[in-house]
mmCIF file of C-alpha atoms in Angstrom:
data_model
loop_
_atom_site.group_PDB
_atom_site.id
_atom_site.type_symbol
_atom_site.label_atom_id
_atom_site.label_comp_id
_atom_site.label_asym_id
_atom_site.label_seq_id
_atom_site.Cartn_x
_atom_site.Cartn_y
_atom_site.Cartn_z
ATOM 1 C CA UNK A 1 -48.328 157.119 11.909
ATOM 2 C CA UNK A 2 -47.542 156.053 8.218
ATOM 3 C CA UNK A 3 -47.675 158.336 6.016
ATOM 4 C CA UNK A 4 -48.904 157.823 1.920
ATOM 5 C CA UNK A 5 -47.546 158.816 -1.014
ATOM 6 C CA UNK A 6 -49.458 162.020 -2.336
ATOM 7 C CA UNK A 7 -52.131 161.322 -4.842
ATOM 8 C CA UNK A 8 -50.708 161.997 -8.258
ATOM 9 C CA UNK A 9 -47.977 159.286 -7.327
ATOM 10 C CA UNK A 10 -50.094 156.422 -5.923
ATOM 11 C CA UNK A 11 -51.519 155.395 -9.602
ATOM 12 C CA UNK A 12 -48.341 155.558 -10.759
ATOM 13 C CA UNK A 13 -46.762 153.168 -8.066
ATOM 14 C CA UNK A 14 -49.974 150.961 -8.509
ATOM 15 C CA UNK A 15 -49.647 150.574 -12.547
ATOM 16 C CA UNK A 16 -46.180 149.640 -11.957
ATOM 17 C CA UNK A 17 -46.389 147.194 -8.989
ATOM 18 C CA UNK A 18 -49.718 145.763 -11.459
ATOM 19 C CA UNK A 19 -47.854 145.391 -14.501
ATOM 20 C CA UNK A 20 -44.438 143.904 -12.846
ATOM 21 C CA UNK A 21 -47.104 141.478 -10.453
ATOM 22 C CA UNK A 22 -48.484 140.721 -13.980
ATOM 23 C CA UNK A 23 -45.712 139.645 -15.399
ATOM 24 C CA UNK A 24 -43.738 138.063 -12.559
ATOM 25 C CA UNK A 25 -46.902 135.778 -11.029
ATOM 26 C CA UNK A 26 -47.623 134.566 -14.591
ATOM 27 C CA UNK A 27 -45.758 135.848 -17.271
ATOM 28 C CA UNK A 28 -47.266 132.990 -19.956
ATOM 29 C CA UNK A 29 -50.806 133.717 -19.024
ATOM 30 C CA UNK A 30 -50.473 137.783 -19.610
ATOM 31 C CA UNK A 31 -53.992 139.251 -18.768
ATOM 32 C CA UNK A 32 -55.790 142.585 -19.232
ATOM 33 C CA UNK A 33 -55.363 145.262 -16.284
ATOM 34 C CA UNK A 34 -57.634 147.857 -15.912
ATOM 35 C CA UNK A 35 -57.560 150.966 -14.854
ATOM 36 C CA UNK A 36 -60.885 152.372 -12.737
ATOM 37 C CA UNK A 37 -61.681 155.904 -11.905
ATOM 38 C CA UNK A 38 -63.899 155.791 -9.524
ATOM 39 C CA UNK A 39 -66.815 159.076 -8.838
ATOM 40 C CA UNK A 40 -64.778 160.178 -6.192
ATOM 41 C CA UNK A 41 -61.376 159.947 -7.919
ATOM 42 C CA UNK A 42 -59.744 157.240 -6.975
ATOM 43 C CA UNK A 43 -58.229 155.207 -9.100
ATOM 44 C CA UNK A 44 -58.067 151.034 -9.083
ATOM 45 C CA UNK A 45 -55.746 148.702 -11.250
ATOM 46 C CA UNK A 46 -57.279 144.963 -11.346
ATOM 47 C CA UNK A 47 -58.124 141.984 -13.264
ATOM 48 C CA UNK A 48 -61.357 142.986 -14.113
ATOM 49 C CA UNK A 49 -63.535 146.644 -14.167
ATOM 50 C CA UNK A 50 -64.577 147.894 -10.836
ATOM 51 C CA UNK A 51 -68.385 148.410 -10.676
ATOM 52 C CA UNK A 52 -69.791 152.009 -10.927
ATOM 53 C CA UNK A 53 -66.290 153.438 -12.218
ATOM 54 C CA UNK A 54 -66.592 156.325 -13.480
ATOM 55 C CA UNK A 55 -64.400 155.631 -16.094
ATOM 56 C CA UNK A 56 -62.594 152.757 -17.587
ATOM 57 C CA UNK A 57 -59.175 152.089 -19.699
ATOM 58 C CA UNK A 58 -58.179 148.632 -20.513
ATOM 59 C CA UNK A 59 -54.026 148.600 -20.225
ATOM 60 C CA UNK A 60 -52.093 146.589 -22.478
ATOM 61 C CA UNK A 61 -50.451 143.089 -20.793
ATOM 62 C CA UNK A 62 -47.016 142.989 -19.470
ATOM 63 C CA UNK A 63 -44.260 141.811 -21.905
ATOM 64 C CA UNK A 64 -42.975 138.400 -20.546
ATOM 65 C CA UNK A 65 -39.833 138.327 -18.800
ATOM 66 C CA UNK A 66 -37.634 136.435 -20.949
ATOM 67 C CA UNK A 67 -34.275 134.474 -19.455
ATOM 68 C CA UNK A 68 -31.404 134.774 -21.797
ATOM 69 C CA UNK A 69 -28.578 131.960 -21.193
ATOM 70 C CA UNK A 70 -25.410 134.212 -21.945
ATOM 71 C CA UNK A 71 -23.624 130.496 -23.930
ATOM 72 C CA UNK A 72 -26.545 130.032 -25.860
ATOM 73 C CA UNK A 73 -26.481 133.744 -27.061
ATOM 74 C CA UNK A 74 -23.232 133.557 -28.722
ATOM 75 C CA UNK A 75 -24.082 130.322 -30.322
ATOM 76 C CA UNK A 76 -27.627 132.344 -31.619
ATOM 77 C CA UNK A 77 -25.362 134.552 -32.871
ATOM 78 C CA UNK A 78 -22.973 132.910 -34.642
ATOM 79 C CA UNK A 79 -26.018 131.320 -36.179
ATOM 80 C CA UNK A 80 -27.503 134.881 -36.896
ATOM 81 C CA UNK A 81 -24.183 135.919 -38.887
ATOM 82 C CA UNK A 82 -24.375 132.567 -41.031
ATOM 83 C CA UNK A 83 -27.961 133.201 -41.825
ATOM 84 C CA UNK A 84 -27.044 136.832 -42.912
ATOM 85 C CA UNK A 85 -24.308 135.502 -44.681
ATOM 86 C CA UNK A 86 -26.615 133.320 -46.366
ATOM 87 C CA UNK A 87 -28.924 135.795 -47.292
ATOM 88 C CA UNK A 88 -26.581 138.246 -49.003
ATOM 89 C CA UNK A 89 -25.048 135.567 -51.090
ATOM 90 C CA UNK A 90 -28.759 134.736 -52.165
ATOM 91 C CA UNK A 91 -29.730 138.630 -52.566
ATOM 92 C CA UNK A 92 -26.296 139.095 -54.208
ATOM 93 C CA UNK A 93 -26.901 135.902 -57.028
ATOM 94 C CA UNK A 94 -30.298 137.541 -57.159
ATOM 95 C CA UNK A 95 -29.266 140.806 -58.135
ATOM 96 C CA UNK A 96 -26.397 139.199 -61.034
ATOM 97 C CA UNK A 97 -29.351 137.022 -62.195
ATOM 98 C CA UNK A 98 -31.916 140.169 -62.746
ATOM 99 C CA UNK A 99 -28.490 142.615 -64.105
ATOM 100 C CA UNK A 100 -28.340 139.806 -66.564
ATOM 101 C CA UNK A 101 -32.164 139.802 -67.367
ATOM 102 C CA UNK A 102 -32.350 143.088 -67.866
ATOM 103 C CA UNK A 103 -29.190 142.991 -70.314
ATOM 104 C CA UNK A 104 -30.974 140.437 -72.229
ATOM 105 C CA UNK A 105 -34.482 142.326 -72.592
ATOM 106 C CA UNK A 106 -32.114 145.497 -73.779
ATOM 107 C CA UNK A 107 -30.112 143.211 -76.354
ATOM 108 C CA UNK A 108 -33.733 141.322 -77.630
ATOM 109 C CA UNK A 109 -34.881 145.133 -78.038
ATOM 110 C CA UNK A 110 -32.035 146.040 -80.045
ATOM 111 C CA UNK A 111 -32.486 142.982 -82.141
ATOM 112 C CA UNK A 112 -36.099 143.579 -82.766
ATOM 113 C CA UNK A 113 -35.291 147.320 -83.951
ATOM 114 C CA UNK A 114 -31.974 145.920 -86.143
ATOM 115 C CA UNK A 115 -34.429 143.223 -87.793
ATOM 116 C CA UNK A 116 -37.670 145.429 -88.360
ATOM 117 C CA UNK A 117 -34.740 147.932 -90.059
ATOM 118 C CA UNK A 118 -33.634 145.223 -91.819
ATOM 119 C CA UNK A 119 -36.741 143.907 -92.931
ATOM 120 C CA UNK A 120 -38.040 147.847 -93.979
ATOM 121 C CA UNK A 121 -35.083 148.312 -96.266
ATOM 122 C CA UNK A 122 -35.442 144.530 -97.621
ATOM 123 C CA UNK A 123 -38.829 145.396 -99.017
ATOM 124 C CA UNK A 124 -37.081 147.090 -101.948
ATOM 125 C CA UNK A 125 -35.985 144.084 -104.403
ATOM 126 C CA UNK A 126 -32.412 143.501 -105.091
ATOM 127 C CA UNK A 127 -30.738 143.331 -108.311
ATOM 128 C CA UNK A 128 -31.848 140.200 -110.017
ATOM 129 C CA UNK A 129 -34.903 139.600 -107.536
ATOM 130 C CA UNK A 130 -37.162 140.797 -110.596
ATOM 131 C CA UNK A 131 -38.114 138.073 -113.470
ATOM 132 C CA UNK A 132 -38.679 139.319 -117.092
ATOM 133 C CA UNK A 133 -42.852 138.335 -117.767
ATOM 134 C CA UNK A 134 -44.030 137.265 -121.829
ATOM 135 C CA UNK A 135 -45.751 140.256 -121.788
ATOM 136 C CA UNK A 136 -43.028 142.356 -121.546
ATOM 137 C CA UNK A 137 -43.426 143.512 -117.883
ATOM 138 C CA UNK A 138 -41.493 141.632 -114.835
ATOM 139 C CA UNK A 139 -42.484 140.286 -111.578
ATOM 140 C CA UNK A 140 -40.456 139.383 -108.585
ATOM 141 C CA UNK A 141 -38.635 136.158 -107.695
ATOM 142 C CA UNK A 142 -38.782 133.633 -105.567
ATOM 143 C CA UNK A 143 -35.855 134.549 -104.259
ATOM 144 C CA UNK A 144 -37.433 137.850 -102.933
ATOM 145 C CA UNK A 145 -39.760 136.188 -101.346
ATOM 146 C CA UNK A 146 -37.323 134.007 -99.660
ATOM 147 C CA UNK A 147 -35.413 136.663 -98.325
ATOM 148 C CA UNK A 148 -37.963 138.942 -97.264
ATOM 149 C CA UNK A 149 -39.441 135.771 -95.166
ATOM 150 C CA UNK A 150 -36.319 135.391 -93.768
ATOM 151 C CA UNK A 151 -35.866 139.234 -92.409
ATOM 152 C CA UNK A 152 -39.626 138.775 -91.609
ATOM 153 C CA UNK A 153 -38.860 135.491 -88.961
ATOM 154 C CA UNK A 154 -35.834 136.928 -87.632
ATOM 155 C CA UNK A 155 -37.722 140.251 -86.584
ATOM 156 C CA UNK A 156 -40.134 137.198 -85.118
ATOM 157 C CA UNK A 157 -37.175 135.236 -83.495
ATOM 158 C CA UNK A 158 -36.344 138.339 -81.720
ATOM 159 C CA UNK A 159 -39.659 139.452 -80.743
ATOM 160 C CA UNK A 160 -39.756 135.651 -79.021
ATOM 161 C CA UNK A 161 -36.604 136.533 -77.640
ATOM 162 C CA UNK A 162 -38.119 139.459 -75.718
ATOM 163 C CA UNK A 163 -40.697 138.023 -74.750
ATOM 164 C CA UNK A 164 -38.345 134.765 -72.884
ATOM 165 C CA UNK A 165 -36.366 137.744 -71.182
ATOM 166 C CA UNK A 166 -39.442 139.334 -70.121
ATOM 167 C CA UNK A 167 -40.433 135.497 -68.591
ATOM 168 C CA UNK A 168 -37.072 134.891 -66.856
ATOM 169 C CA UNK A 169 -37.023 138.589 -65.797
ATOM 170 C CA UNK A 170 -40.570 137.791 -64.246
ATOM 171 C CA UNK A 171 -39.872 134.685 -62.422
ATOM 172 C CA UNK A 172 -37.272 136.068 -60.871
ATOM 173 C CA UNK A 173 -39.379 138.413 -58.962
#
């Protein structure tokens, strides 16, 4: 007389001879297994749900069995390293070309401040930026006015400056 596994091992033994019968008959065409209690306890692994189960659980499929050809895995290697390889240099050239970015949007900052101090203090007329008036009074020169809207366009020229940093910086991400 044979005699059976006890109970609590025979659904184990069943998933596994399921999942490995999955996965050696077709391993391309990977179906559901389920798992049926039935009312009296017993418990079924199939292709489909067993009528008036008590309870049902759909298993995941099988992974495929994959062959590996040991001479094409060192060449997939080798090609792995060169791709890694690749990337760093590309990360690395990355990382220079944002360091430098970021320098440039620190220097266009500084330039904006130095200019907007330059054009605050420039506000005040210089000796000889004042014209005498007929009436006794005097009004300012041209050549104020020239250099104040010269401090004025480089505080613009920088602010254009931070603004191309702020471009580069952004189409670099």
């Amino acid at each position: 007389m044979r005699r059976l596994s006890p109970p609590s091992k025979r659904p184990l033994v069943a998933a596994l001879f399921a999942l490995l019968a999955g996965a050696v008959v077709h391993p391309s065409a990977a179906q559901s297994i389920y798992k049926s209690t039935l009312p009296d306890g017993h418990v079924v692994y199939s292709g489909k749900p067993e009528k008036g189960a008590a309870k049902v659980e759909k298993l995941p499929p099988a992974a495929p069995i994959i062959e590996v050809d040991p001479t094409a895995t060192e060449a997939q290697r080798q090609r792995e390293k060169e791709q890694v390889d690749q990337l760093e240099k590309r990360l690395a050239a990355r990382k220079t070309a944002r360091d430098k970015a970021e320098a440039e949007i620190f220097a266009a900052k500084d330039a904006i401040a130095a200019a907007e101090k330059s054009l605050a203090a420039g506000k005040e007329p210089l000796p000889g930026e004042r014209v005498a008036t007929a009436d006794g009074g005097s009004r300012l020169s041209e050549a104020y006015f020239d250099r104040v809207k010269r401090l004025d366009d480089e505080v613009k020229v920088a602010k254009e400056r931070l603004e191309k940093a702020y471009r580069e910086r952004g189409a670099l991400e």
